[in-house]
Every structure is written in C-alpha cells, then in structure tokens.
Amino acid sequence: MQLTIVGWSGSFPGRESPASCYLIDTGDFRLVLDLGSGALGALQRYTGLADVDAVCLSHLHADHCLDMCGYSVFQNYHPDGARPRIPVYGPAGTAERLSAALGSDHLGMADAFSFMTLTAGPAEIGPLRITTAHMNHPVETFGFRIEHAGTVLAYSADTGPCDDLVELARGADVLLSEASFTDGPDLPADLHLTARQAGEHAARAGVGELVLTHLVPWNDPVATLEQASEAFGGPLRLAASGMRIPGGGHA
Ligand SMILES: [Zn+2]
Ligand SMILES: [Zn+2]
C-alpha cells in the first residue's frame, strides 16, 4: 500500500499545492481520499482518472470535495463514451451537495458516480480494511484508519482535538494529520489542530511516523515542524506534492 500526497494545502489551494487529496494504491486498487479544490489536475500526474477504483470524501467542505465537479465531466462526456460509475463514499448528503455544486441540467453526479453513505465503524472497500470515526469539526467529518497487508495508515481529515483520532491511529505505521494552526492565542475551538496538537495525538497513538498536512499557505512551515517536533519525538515531516509513503513507514 503506497500513499501519494497529491494535494496538501489547507483550507484553499496554495501556490505550491492544490487542496486536500491523497492517492492510496495497493498495486491493483486505487482509492482517492478527498478531492479538494484544484486536485483533479494534479491527480493525473499519479493515476489515470479512468483507473480510480473508489473515492472517499472525509467531509463536504469545498477544500475536500469540490473537484468532484470536474471529475463528473470526465466521467460523463469522455469521447470514448460514458465511463462506468465510480463508487464514492461520503457523509450523508454527499450526492445532493455535489449535484448542487455542479448545477448540471443534463448529465449529473448520479450518472458519473454511485454514492454510498459513510457511517462510523469498519468497512471493506476493495482490498482495503477501512475504519472510520467522527472527527471534531463543524460539519460531519470522518477520520480514516486504512489497513492492507499488515500496514496501517491513519488520516485525520479536518479535526480539532479528538480522542477518537488517537484510537483510529493507535499503533499505525503512518499518521497523516492535519496541522492547520500554529501556536497562538484565541484559536477557535473544535475546528482544527495546531501542529503541536497533531504531535500530541501522534505520541498518544504511538504511531511510527507523523506526516503533517492541510498546511495553510499563510503559516510558517518551519514553525509548524518545530512545534510538532516538541510534542512527537518520532519521524516527522511535512507533506509535499508527489511525496510517496510506502507501507511500514520506511519512506
Ligand atoms: Zn479542510
Ligand atoms: Zn473542513
């Protein structure tokens, strides 16, 4: 199982990266995890759009799902003919929300994708064993634990401090955690993690490696890394476009 960082910019696309998007590839199964603003273009550097087997959307904020609009155009209007529907797993209301964003009066989201509602708990998606839990964010948001062939990846999606994230990430080889804030006074509650809090969650979960993502363009990446390192003593790095993370955390 290999994780590729497609987009790591937090809350909106940055100069260096689209918004959130990650590709998980087992060799014969490709899962796109979030498809935020600007990510559809970058995704094509790492997989053909016709080669994606499933999509999981952590939540319905635009920086995690809005490029599904462009993806529906690829699916519905390809010159070789309409593509088979791709399964899309998301929170309740995903199909309606994306259809409203697309605004199509002809072929739409339901022609391009088959939507399935995520619930908290275990599921099998292709060869992946996936466990989801609700995160601490203003809209329904799922964090993910993804297991395949003995390796474990956890993804925070967007969350404020959250005990369930620690449980999802327990003993994972890699925790891909958001770090939207750096230390500061008067940070909003129940919205995002600071880099230090991401480190604290990683330490509590005992993960093998911490990769910080959802990095907001106005933050100082050096401060982000430093503050996380004060809370987590293990291997730690910032997500970067095209970064590939092999299972086992030996990247
Ligand atoms: Zn976000
Ligand atoms: Zn969000």
Short mmCIF file of C-alpha atoms and ligand atoms in Angstrom, two decimals:
data_model
loop_
_atom_site.label_atom_id
_atom_site.label_comp_id
_atom_site.label_asym_id
_atom_site.label_seq_id
_atom_site.Cartn_x
_atom_site.Cartn_y
_atom_site.Cartn_z
CA MET A 1 0.00 0.00 0.00
CA GLN A 2 1.53 3.25 -1.11
CA LEU A 3 0.25 6.71 -0.18
CA THR A 4 0.93 9.55 -2.59
CA ILE A 5 0.43 13.14 -1.49
CA VAL A 6 -1.49 14.80 -4.33
CA GLY A 7 -2.64 17.95 -2.52
CA TRP A 8 -1.69 19.14 0.95
CA SER A 9 -2.74 22.79 1.05
CA GLY A 10 -5.12 23.51 3.92
CA SER A 11 -8.47 25.25 3.51
CA PHE A 12 -7.71 26.59 0.00
CA PRO A 13 -5.19 25.82 -2.74
CA GLY A 14 -1.75 27.37 -2.35
CA ARG A 15 0.90 28.31 -4.86
CA GLU A 16 2.67 25.00 -4.28
CA SER A 17 -0.26 22.63 -3.99
CA PRO A 18 -3.96 22.03 -4.55
CA ALA A 19 -6.21 21.48 -1.56
CA SER A 20 -6.52 18.06 0.13
CA CYS A 21 -6.12 14.93 -2.00
CA TYR A 22 -4.34 11.64 -1.34
CA LEU A 23 -3.98 8.55 -3.51
CA ILE A 24 -3.75 5.10 -1.96
CA ASP A 25 -2.53 2.41 -4.35
CA THR A 26 -2.17 -1.28 -3.50
CA GLY A 27 -0.90 -2.13 -6.97
CA ASP A 28 -4.28 -3.37 -8.17
CA PHE A 29 -6.64 -0.96 -6.40
CA ARG A 30 -6.58 2.82 -6.31
CA LEU A 31 -8.50 4.85 -3.74
CA VAL A 32 -8.69 8.64 -3.90
CA LEU A 33 -9.06 10.08 -0.42
CA ASP A 34 -10.58 13.58 -0.69
CA LEU A 35 -10.59 15.59 -3.92
CA GLY A 36 -10.33 19.23 -2.91
CA SER A 37 -10.10 22.41 -4.92
CA GLY A 38 -7.55 22.14 -7.71
CA ALA A 39 -6.66 18.49 -7.05
CA LEU A 40 -8.13 16.88 -10.17
CA GLY A 41 -5.30 18.20 -12.34
CA ALA A 42 -2.51 17.10 -10.02
CA LEU A 43 -4.13 13.69 -9.51
CA GLN A 44 -3.50 12.89 -13.18
CA ARG A 45 0.26 13.00 -12.55
CA TYR A 46 -0.13 9.84 -10.45
CA THR A 47 -3.07 7.91 -11.92
CA GLY A 48 -5.31 7.97 -14.94
CA LEU A 49 -8.74 9.25 -13.98
CA ALA A 50 -10.21 6.11 -15.56
CA ASP A 51 -8.05 3.93 -13.32
CA VAL A 52 -9.51 5.07 -9.98
CA ASP A 53 -11.49 2.30 -8.26
CA ALA A 54 -13.15 4.29 -5.47
CA VAL A 55 -13.29 7.73 -3.86
CA CYS A 56 -13.72 8.52 -0.16
CA LEU A 57 -14.69 12.03 0.90
CA SER A 58 -13.97 12.86 4.54
CA HIS A 59 -16.43 15.76 4.60
CA LEU A 60 -18.18 18.25 2.38
CA HIS A 61 -16.08 21.37 2.82
CA ALA A 62 -15.02 22.63 -0.61
CA ASP A 63 -11.32 22.09 0.03
CA HIS A 64 -12.02 18.34 0.33
CA CYS A 65 -14.63 17.61 -2.33
CA LEU A 66 -15.18 20.36 -4.89
CA ASP A 67 -13.13 18.86 -7.74
CA MET A 68 -15.69 16.06 -7.95
CA CYS A 69 -17.46 18.50 -10.31
CA GLY A 70 -14.68 18.32 -12.87
CA TYR A 71 -14.37 14.57 -12.35
CA SER A 72 -18.04 14.15 -13.30
CA VAL A 73 -17.36 15.88 -16.62
CA PHE A 74 -14.53 13.41 -17.33
CA GLN A 75 -16.87 10.54 -16.47
CA ASN A 76 -19.95 11.74 -18.37
CA TYR A 77 -18.53 13.31 -21.51
CA HIS A 78 -15.41 11.29 -22.32
CA PRO A 79 -15.01 10.94 -26.11
CA ASP A 80 -14.76 7.16 -25.72
CA GLY A 81 -18.22 7.15 -24.14
CA ALA A 82 -19.59 7.49 -20.66
CA ARG A 83 -17.43 5.75 -18.06
CA PRO A 84 -18.68 3.14 -15.59
CA ARG A 85 -19.83 4.78 -12.37
CA ILE A 86 -17.12 5.02 -9.71
CA PRO A 87 -18.18 4.27 -6.11
CA VAL A 88 -17.99 7.37 -3.91
CA TYR A 89 -18.20 7.09 -0.12
CA GLY A 90 -19.06 10.26 1.77
CA PRO A 91 -21.14 11.73 4.58
CA ALA A 92 -24.93 11.80 4.32
CA GLY A 93 -26.00 14.32 1.68
CA THR A 94 -22.87 13.99 -0.48
CA ALA A 95 -24.74 13.37 -3.75
CA GLU A 96 -27.11 16.29 -3.17
CA ARG A 97 -24.35 18.67 -2.17
CA LEU A 98 -22.13 17.82 -5.14
CA SER A 99 -25.09 17.97 -7.53
CA ALA A 100 -25.86 21.48 -6.31
CA ALA A 101 -22.24 22.49 -6.81
CA LEU A 102 -22.23 21.04 -10.34
CA GLY A 103 -25.53 22.69 -11.27
CA SER A 104 -25.95 20.45 -14.32
CA ASP A 105 -29.26 20.35 -16.17
CA HIS A 106 -28.07 17.37 -18.25
CA LEU A 107 -25.79 14.58 -17.11
CA GLY A 108 -25.01 14.89 -13.44
CA MET A 109 -23.32 13.39 -10.44
CA ALA A 110 -25.55 10.31 -10.28
CA ASP A 111 -24.59 9.45 -13.88
CA ALA A 112 -20.90 9.59 -13.05
CA PHE A 113 -20.72 8.08 -9.58
CA SER A 114 -22.56 5.66 -7.33
CA PHE A 115 -22.82 7.29 -3.93
CA MET A 116 -22.67 5.43 -0.65
CA THR A 117 -23.13 6.95 2.78
CA LEU A 118 -20.29 6.55 5.24
CA THR A 119 -21.06 5.57 8.80
CA ALA A 120 -18.67 5.27 11.70
CA GLY A 121 -17.15 1.80 12.02
CA PRO A 122 -15.41 -0.83 9.89
CA ALA A 123 -15.93 -1.41 6.18
CA GLU A 124 -14.23 -3.19 3.31
CA ILE A 125 -13.50 -1.12 0.22
CA GLY A 126 -11.84 -3.30 -2.40
CA PRO A 127 -8.88 -4.98 -0.67
CA LEU A 128 -8.69 -2.22 1.98
CA ARG A 129 -9.98 -2.65 5.50
CA ILE A 130 -11.21 0.79 6.48
CA THR A 131 -12.36 2.01 9.88
CA THR A 132 -13.95 5.43 10.17
CA ALA A 133 -14.82 7.60 13.15
CA HIS A 134 -16.37 11.01 13.57
CA MET A 135 -13.88 13.83 13.98
CA ASN A 136 -14.28 17.12 15.84
CA HIS A 137 -15.20 19.57 13.06
CA PRO A 138 -18.27 21.80 12.45
CA VAL A 139 -19.74 19.51 9.77
CA GLU A 140 -19.95 15.70 9.78
CA THR A 141 -16.36 14.60 9.18
CA PHE A 142 -14.77 11.17 9.12
CA GLY A 143 -11.22 10.23 10.04
CA PHE A 144 -9.85 7.03 8.50
CA ARG A 145 -7.78 4.03 9.51
CA ILE A 146 -6.77 2.10 6.41
CA GLU A 147 -5.22 -1.35 6.67
CA HIS A 148 -3.77 -3.53 3.95
CA ALA A 149 -1.31 -6.43 4.03
CA GLY A 150 -0.19 -5.68 7.56
CA THR A 151 0.39 -1.96 7.19
CA VAL A 152 -1.76 0.76 8.71
CA LEU A 153 -2.31 4.34 7.64
CA ALA A 154 -4.44 6.80 9.62
CA TYR A 155 -5.81 10.09 8.27
CA SER A 156 -7.23 12.82 10.49
CA ALA A 157 -9.18 14.68 7.81
CA ASP A 158 -10.10 18.02 9.46
CA THR A 159 -10.50 17.99 13.21
CA GLY A 160 -10.00 19.79 16.46
CA PRO A 161 -8.59 17.80 19.36
CA CYS A 162 -10.24 14.36 19.22
CA ASP A 163 -9.78 11.23 21.34
CA ASP A 164 -11.29 9.16 18.54
CA LEU A 165 -8.43 10.21 16.27
CA VAL A 166 -5.99 8.74 18.80
CA GLU A 167 -7.95 5.48 18.74
CA LEU A 168 -8.10 5.39 14.92
CA ALA A 169 -4.35 5.96 14.74
CA ARG A 170 -3.39 3.54 17.53
CA GLY A 171 -0.12 1.84 16.51
CA ALA A 172 -0.40 2.98 12.87
CA ASP A 173 2.70 2.95 10.71
CA VAL A 174 1.87 6.46 9.50
CA LEU A 175 -0.47 9.16 10.78
CA LEU A 176 -1.33 11.73 8.14
CA SER A 177 -2.59 14.53 10.35
CA GLU A 178 -3.84 17.96 9.68
CA ALA A 179 -1.88 20.82 11.25
CA SER A 180 -3.84 23.90 10.25
CA PHE A 181 -2.76 26.14 13.10
CA THR A 182 0.47 27.10 14.77
CA ASP A 183 0.55 28.06 18.45
CA GLY A 184 -1.34 31.23 19.21
CA PRO A 185 -3.91 32.84 21.49
CA ASP A 186 -7.63 32.72 20.86
CA LEU A 187 -7.61 29.85 18.36
CA PRO A 188 -11.15 28.69 17.55
CA ALA A 189 -12.24 25.52 19.37
CA ASP A 190 -13.44 22.28 17.73
CA LEU A 191 -12.21 23.20 14.26
CA HIS A 192 -8.56 22.32 13.55
CA LEU A 193 -5.39 21.05 15.22
CA THR A 194 -2.27 23.02 15.88
CA ALA A 195 0.93 21.30 14.76
CA ARG A 196 1.72 20.76 18.45
CA GLN A 197 -1.65 19.08 18.98
CA ALA A 198 -1.05 16.88 15.92
CA GLY A 199 2.22 15.82 17.56
CA GLU A 200 0.43 15.13 20.84
CA HIS A 201 -2.16 12.95 19.11
CA ALA A 202 0.63 11.05 17.30
CA ALA A 203 2.51 10.50 20.54
CA ARG A 204 -0.59 9.25 22.37
CA ALA A 205 -1.39 6.88 19.50
CA GLY A 206 2.17 5.56 19.34
CA VAL A 207 2.43 5.89 15.56
CA GLY A 208 5.58 5.06 13.64
CA GLU A 209 5.69 8.28 11.65
CA LEU A 210 3.81 11.57 11.56
CA VAL A 211 3.22 13.41 8.29
CA LEU A 212 1.72 16.89 8.70
CA THR A 213 -0.74 18.05 6.08
CA HIS A 214 -3.61 20.52 5.50
CA LEU A 215 -0.90 23.15 5.77
CA VAL A 216 -2.44 26.59 5.32
CA PRO A 217 -0.50 28.86 2.96
CA TRP A 218 -0.24 31.75 5.43
CA ASN A 219 1.51 29.62 8.10
CA ASP A 220 5.27 29.34 8.60
CA PRO A 221 6.22 25.74 7.73
CA VAL A 222 9.35 25.92 9.90
CA ALA A 223 7.26 26.82 12.96
CA THR A 224 4.78 24.06 12.06
CA LEU A 225 7.52 21.44 12.01
CA GLU A 226 9.24 22.74 15.16
CA GLN A 227 6.09 22.86 17.24
CA ALA A 228 5.05 19.35 16.22
CA SER A 229 8.54 18.03 16.98
CA GLU A 230 8.29 19.34 20.55
CA ALA A 231 5.32 17.02 21.10
CA PHE A 232 6.30 13.99 18.99
CA GLY A 233 9.79 12.51 19.10
CA GLY A 234 9.42 10.05 16.22
CA PRO A 235 9.96 10.53 12.50
CA LEU A 236 8.15 13.65 11.37
CA ARG A 237 7.85 15.59 8.13
CA LEU A 238 5.67 17.99 6.22
CA ALA A 239 3.58 16.63 3.36
CA ALA A 240 4.88 17.64 -0.07
CA SER A 241 3.47 17.27 -3.55
CA GLY A 242 4.28 13.87 -5.02
CA MET A 243 5.67 12.50 -1.74
CA ARG A 244 5.22 8.74 -1.70
CA ILE A 245 4.98 6.92 1.57
CA PRO A 246 5.48 3.15 1.43
CA GLY A 247 3.69 0.95 3.94
CA GLY A 248 5.65 0.37 7.11
CA GLY A 249 6.73 3.99 7.32
CA HIS A 250 10.17 3.34 5.84
CA ALA A 251 9.98 6.20 3.35
ZN ZN B 1 -10.08 21.43 5.11
ZN ZN B 2 -13.15 21.18 6.86
#
